[in-house]
GROMACS .gro file of C-alpha atoms in nm:
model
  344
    1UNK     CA    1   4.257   0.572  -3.428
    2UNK     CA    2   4.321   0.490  -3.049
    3UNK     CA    3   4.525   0.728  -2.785
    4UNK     CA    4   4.812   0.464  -2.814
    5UNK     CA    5   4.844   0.578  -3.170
    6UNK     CA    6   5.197   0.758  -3.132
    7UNK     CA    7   5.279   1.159  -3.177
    8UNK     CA    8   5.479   1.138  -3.529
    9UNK     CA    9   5.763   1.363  -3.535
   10UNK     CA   10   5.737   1.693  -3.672
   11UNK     CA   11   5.930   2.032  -3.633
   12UNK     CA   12   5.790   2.176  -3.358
   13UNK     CA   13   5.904   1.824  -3.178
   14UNK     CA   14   6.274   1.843  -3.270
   15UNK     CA   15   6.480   1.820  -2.923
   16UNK     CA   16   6.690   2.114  -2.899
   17UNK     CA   17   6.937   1.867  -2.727
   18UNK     CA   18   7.048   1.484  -2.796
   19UNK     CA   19   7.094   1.484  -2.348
   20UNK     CA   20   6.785   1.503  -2.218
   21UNK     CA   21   6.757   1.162  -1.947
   22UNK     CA   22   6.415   1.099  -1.860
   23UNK     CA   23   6.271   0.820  -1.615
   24UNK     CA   24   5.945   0.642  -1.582
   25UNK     CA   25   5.757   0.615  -1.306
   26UNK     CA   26   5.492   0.355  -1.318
   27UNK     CA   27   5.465   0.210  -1.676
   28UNK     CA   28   5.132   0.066  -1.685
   29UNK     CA   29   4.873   0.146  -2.018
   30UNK     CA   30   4.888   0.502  -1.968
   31UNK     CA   31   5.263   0.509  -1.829
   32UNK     CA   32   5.372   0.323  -2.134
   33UNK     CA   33   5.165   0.501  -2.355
   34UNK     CA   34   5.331   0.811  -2.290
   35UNK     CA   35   5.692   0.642  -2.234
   36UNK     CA   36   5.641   0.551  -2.621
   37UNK     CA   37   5.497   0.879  -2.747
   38UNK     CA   38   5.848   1.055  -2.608
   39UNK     CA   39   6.037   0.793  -2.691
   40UNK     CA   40   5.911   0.796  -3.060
   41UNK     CA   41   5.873   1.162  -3.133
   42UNK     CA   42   6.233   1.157  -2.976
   43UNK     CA   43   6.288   1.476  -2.755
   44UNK     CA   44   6.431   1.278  -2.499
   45UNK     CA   45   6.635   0.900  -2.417
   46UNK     CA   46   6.433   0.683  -2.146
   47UNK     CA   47   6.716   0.586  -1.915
   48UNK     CA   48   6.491   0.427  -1.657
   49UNK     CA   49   6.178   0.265  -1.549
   50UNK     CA   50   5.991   0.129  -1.236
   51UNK     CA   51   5.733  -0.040  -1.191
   52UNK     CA   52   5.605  -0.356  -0.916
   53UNK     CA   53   5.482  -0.550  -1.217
   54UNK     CA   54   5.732  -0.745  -1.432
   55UNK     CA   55   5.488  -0.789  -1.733
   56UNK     CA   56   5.471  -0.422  -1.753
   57UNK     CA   57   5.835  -0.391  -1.752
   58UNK     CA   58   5.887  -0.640  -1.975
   59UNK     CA   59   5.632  -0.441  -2.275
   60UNK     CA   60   5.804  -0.076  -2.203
   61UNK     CA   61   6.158  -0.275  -2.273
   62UNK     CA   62   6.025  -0.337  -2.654
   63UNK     CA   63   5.992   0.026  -2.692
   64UNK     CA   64   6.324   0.153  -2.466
   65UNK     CA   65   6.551  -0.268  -2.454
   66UNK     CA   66   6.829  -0.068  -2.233
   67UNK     CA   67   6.632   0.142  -1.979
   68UNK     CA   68   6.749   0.048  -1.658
   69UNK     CA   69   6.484  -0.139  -1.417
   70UNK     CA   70   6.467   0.005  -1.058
   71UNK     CA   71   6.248  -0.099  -0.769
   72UNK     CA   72   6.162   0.204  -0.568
   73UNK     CA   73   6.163   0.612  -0.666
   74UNK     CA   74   6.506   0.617  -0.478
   75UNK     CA   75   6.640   0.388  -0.749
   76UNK     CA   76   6.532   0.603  -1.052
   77UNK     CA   77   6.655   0.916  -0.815
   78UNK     CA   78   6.999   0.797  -0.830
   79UNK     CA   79   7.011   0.804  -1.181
   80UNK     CA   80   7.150   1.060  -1.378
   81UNK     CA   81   6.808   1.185  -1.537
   82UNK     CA   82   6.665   1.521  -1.599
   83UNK     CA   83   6.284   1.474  -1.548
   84UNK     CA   84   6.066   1.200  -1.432
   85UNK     CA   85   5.691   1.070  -1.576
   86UNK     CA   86   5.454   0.966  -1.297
   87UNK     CA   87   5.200   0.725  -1.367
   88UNK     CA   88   5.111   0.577  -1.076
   89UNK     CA   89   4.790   0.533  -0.844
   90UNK     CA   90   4.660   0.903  -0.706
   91UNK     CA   91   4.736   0.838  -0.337
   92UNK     CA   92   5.091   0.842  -0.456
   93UNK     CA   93   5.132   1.159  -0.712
   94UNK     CA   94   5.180   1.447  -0.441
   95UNK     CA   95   5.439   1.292  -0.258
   96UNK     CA   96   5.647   1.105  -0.574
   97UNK     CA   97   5.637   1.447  -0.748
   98UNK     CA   98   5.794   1.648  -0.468
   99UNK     CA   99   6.035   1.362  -0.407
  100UNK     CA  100   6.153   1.419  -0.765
  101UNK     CA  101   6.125   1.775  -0.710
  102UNK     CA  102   6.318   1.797  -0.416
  103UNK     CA  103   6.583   1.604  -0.589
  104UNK     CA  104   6.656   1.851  -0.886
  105UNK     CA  105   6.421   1.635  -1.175
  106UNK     CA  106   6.174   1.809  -1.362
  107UNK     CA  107   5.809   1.648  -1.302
  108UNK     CA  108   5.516   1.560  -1.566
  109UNK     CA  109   5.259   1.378  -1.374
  110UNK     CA  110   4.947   1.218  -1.447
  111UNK     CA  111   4.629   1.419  -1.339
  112UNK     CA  112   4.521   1.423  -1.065
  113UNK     CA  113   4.842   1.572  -0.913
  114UNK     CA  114   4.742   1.587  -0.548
  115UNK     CA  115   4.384   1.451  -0.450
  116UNK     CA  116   4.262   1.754  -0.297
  117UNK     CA  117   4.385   2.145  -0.328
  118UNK     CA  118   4.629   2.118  -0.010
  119UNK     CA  119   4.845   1.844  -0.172
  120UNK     CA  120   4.827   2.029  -0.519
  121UNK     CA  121   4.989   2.355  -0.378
  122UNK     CA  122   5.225   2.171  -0.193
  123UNK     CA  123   5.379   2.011  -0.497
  124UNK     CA  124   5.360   2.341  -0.716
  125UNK     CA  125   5.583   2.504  -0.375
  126UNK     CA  126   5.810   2.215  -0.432
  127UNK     CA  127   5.826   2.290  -0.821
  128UNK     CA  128   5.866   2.669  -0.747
  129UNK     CA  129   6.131   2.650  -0.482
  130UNK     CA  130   6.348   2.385  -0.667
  131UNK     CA  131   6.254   2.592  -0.983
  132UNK     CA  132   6.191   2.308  -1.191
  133UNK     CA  133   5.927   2.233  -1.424
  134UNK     CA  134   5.636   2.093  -1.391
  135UNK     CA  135   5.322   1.902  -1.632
  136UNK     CA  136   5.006   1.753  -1.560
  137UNK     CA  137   4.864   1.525  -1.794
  138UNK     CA  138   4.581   1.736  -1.876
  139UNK     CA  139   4.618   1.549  -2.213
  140UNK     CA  140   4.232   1.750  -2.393
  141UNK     CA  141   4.432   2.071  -2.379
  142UNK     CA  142   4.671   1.966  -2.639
  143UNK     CA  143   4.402   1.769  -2.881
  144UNK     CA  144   4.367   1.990  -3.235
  145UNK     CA  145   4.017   2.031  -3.180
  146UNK     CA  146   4.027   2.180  -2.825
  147UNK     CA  147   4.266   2.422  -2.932
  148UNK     CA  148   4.108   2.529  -3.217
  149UNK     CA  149   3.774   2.594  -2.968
  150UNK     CA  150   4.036   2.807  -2.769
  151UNK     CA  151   4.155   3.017  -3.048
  152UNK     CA  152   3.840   3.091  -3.108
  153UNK     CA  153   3.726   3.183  -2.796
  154UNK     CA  154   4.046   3.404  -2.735
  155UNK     CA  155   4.004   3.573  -3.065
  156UNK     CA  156   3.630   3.751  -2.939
  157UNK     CA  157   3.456   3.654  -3.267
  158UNK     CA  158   3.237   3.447  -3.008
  159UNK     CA  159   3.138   3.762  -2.852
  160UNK     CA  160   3.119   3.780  -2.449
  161UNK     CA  161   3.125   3.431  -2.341
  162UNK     CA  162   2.835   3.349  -2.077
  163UNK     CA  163   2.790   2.973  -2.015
  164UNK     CA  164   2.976   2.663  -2.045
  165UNK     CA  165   2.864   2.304  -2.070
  166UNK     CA  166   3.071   2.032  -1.972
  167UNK     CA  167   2.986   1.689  -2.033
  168UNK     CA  168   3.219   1.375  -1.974
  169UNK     CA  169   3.015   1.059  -1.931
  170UNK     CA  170   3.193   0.661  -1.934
  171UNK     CA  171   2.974   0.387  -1.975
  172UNK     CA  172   3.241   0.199  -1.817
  173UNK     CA  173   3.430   0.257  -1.481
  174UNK     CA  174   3.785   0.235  -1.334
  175UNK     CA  175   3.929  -0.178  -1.334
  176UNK     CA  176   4.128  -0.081  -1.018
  177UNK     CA  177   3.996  -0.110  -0.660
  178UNK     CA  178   4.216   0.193  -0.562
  179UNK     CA  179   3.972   0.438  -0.752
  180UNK     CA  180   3.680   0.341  -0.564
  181UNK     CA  181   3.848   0.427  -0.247
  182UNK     CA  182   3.804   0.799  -0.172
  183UNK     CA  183   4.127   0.791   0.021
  184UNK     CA  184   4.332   0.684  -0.263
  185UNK     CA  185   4.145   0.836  -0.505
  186UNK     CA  186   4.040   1.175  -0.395
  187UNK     CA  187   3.679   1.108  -0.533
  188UNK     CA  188   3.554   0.951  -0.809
  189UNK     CA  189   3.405   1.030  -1.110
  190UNK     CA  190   3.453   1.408  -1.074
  191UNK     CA  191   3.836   1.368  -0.995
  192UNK     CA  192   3.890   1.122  -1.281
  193UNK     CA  193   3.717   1.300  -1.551
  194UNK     CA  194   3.544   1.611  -1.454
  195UNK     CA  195   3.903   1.767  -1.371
  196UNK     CA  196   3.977   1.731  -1.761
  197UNK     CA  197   3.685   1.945  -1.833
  198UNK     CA  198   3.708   2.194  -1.569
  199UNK     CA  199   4.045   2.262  -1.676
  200UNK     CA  200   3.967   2.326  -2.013
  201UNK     CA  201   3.703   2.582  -1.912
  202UNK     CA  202   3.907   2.763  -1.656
  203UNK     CA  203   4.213   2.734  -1.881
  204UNK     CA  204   3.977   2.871  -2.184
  205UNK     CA  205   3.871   3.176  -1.962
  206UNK     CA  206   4.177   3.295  -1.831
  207UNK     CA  207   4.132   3.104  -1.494
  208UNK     CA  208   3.876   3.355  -1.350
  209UNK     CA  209   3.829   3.427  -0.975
  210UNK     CA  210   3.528   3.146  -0.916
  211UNK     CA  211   3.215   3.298  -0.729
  212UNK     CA  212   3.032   2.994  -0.605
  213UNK     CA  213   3.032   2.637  -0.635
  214UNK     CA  214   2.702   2.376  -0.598
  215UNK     CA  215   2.684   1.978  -0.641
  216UNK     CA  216   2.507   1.726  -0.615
  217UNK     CA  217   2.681   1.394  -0.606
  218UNK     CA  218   2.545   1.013  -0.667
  219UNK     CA  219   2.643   0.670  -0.598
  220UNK     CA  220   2.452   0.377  -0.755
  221UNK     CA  221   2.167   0.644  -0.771
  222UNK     CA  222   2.144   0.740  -0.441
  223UNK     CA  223   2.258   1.097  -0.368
  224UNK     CA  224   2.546   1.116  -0.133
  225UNK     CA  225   2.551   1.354   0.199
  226UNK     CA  226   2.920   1.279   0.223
  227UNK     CA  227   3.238   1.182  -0.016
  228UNK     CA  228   3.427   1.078   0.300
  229UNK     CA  229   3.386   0.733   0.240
  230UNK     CA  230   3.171   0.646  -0.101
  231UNK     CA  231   3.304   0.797  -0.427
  232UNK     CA  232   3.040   0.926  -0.683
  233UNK     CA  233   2.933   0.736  -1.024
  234UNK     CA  234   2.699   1.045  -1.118
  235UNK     CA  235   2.763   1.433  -1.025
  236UNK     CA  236   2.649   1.799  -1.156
  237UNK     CA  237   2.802   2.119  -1.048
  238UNK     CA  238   2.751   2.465  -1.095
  239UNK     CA  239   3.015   2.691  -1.103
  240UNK     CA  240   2.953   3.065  -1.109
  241UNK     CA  241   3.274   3.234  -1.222
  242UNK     CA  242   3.308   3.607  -1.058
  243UNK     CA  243   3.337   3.741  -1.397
  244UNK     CA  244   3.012   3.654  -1.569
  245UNK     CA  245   2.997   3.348  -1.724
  246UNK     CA  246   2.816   2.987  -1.567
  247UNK     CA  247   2.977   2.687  -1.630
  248UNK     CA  248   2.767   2.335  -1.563
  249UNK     CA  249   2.930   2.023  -1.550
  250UNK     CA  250   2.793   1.706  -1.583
  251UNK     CA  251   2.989   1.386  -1.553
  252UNK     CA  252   2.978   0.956  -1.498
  253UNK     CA  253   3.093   0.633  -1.445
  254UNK     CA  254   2.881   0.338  -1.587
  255UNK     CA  255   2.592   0.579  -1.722
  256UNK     CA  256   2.353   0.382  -1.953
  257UNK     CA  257   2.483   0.667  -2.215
  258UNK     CA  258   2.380   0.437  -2.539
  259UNK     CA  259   2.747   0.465  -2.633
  260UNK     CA  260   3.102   0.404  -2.452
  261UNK     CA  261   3.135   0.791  -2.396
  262UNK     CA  262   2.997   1.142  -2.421
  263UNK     CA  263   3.240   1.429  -2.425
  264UNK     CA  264   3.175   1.789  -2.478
  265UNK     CA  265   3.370   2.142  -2.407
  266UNK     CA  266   3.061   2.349  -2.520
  267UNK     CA  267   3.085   2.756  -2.522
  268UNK     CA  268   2.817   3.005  -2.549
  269UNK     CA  269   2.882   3.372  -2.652
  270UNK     CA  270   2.678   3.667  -2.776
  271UNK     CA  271   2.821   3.595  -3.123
  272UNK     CA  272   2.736   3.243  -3.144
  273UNK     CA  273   2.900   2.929  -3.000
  274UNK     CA  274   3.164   2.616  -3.024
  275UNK     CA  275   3.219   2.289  -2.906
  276UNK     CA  276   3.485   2.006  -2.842
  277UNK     CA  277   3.300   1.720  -2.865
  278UNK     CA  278   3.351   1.328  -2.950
  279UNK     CA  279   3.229   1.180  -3.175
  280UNK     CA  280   3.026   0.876  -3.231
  281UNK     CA  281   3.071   0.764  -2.866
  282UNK     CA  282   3.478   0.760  -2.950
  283UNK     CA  283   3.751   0.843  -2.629
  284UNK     CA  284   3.988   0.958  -2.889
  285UNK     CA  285   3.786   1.104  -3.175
  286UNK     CA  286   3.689   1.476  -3.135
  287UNK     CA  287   3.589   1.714  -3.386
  288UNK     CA  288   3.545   2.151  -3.314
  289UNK     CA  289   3.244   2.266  -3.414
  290UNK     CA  290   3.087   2.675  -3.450
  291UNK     CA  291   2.769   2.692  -3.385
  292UNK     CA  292   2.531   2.997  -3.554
  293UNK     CA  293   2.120   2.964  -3.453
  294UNK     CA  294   2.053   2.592  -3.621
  295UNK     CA  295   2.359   2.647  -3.837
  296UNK     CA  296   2.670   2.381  -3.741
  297UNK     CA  297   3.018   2.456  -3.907
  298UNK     CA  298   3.257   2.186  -3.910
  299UNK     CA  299   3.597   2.309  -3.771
  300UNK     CA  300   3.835   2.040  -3.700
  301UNK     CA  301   3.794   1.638  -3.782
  302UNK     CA  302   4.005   1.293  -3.679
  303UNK     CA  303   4.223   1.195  -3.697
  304UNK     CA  304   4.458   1.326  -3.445
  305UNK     CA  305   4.707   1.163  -3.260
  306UNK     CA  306   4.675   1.350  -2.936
  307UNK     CA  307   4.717   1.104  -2.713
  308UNK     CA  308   5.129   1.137  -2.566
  309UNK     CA  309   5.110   1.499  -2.714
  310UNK     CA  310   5.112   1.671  -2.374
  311UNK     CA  311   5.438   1.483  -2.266
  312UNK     CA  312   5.580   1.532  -2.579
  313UNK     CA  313   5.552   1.892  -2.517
  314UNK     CA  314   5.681   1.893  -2.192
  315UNK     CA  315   5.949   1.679  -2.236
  316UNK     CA  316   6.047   1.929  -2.546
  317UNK     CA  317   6.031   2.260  -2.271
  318UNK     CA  318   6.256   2.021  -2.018
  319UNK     CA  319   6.471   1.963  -2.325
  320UNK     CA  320   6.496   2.354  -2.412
  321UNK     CA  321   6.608   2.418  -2.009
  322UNK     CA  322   6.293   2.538  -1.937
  323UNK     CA  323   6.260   2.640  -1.566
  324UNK     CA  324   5.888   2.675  -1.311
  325UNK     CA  325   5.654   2.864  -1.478
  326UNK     CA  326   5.373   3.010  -1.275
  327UNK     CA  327   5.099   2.823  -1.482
  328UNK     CA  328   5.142   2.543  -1.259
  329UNK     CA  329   4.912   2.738  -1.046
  330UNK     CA  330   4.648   2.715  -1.258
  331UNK     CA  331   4.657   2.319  -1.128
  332UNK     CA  332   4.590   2.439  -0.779
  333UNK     CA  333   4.286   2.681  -0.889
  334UNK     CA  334   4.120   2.360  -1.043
  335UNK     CA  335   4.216   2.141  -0.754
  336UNK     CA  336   4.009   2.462  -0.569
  337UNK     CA  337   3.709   2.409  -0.790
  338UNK     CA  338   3.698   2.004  -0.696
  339UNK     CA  339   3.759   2.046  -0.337
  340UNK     CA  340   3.433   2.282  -0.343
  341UNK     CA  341   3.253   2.042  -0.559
  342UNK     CA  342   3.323   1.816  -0.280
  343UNK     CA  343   3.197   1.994  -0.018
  344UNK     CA  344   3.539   2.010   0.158
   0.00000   0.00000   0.00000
């Protein structure tokens, strides 16, 4: 199974409403991964696309042949649409989601939505004032396996949780220059994929108050004094969270790992412990474990086709006439977390 594998339609994806307009918003692999998940599980009609490339146009119009083709945000603006999917470079998310904000559309953006915690609670003040909706693509949250590791968590049978291990090492890197530029990326490996993982912990624990943040942060093996101008291949944090628990995260570009990846959710508790973890070095495979003393119970196996799930889901709430919900502060309080692991 790969994440372009597309979100079948069930019953909880049923559109509510035949009207829903939405537009796309950079329609590269990931754009047009998600374009095609919504598309397919049909809770909405993709009216319109942009995007500078004309190859990439020219795949998302086998999916959606009548989507209009704009050049600019203004262009898909115009249109009569009720929500727009961002998918383009981070430098650009804050300021393309409060444009579409501004302008009335609901908002599902890919993560990172701002590259620092200022930009992030801008946007959310945009999405609260226009009272609009808005998604990140925090795309683990909605995998079968994570949430099964959250149910379990929630229900106590783990006892009092006190630590959390986060693991999210690539043996590859980013194929855009943009990402190794801390100015259009916000950071590196941390921002990319460390703000998957310290979302799910947060998001797992209620989004406690956070006590105290360390890092250390690595480039090429050297450890950096500043992220000002060199973005990190290598970084550990500690986060001490003001209601008990520790959470350590670990994460990498280009990491001699032994296998493509290394992804883990792992959670500790009085009772015993579980884990969302992949498997066999797979970016789209993940299984939940429960852990007793030497004792591993399997929870949740592939396949799952996760991978447009989240937009899916949001596209269904749009769909429903959902309004701002105050969970899109829970993107700021991560945003909080990186900034800190930063050092900024």
């Amino acid at each position: 199974m790969t994440e372009d594998t597309l979100l079948e339609p069930t019953e909880a994806t049923t559109p509510t409403t035949d009207t829903l307009k939405l537009g796309f918003l950079g329609i590269g692999w990931i754009g047009r991964n998600r374009m095609e998940a919504i598309a397919h599980a049909g809770v909405g009609e993709v009216t319109s696309v942009v995007d500078p490339v004309p190859q990439n146009v020219e795949e998302a119009h086998k999916t959606v042949p009548n989507a209009k083709v704009g050049n600019t945000i203004e262009d898909l603006l115009t249109d009569e649409i009720d929500g727009v999917v961002i998918a383009t470079p981070s430098a650009f998310h804050a300021d393309q989601s409060i444009q579409a904000l501004e302008s009335g559309k609901a908002v599902f953006c890919q993560k990172p939505l701002g590259r620092f915690a200022e930009e992030t609670r801008r946007v959310v003040e945009a999405a609260r004032k226009a009272d609009t909706l808005l998604g990140v693509d925090l795309s683990y949250r909605s995998t079968v396996a994570m949430r099964k590791v959250y149910d379990l968590v929630k229900s106590g049978e783990l006892g009092e949780i006190y630590g959390v291990e986060l693991v999210f090492h690539n043996a590859y890197g980013p194929d855009k220059p943009w990402f190794y530029d801390p100015k259009l990326s916000g950071g590196g490996c941390v921002i990319d994929l460390g703000v998957h993982l310290v979302d799910l912990a947060l998001w797992t624990l209620d989004f406690p108050a956070v006590e105290s943040v360390t890092s250390s942060l690595f480039s090429k093996g050297k450890r950096l004094t500043s992220s000002a101008d060199t973005v990190e291949d290598y970084a550990t944090a500690s986060i001490q969270l003001a209601t008990g628990p520790h959470v350590q995260l670990t994460c990498s570009w280009n990491l001699p790992a032994g296998q493509e990846a290394i992804i883990s959710a792992t959670f500790y508790g009085t009772n015993g412990g579980a884990a969302f973890k992949n498997v066999n070095g797979s970016f789209y495979d993940f299984v939940a474990e429960r852990f007793w003393g030497t004792k591993t119970e399997s929870l949740v196996s592939p396949p799952d086709a996760w991978g447009g799930r989240a937009g899916v889901e949001w596209a269904q709430r749009v769909a429903n006439g959902e309004k701002f919900n105050e969970d899109a502060e829970q993107f700021v309080k991560v945003a909080e977390v990186l900034d800190s692991i930063y050092g900024r």
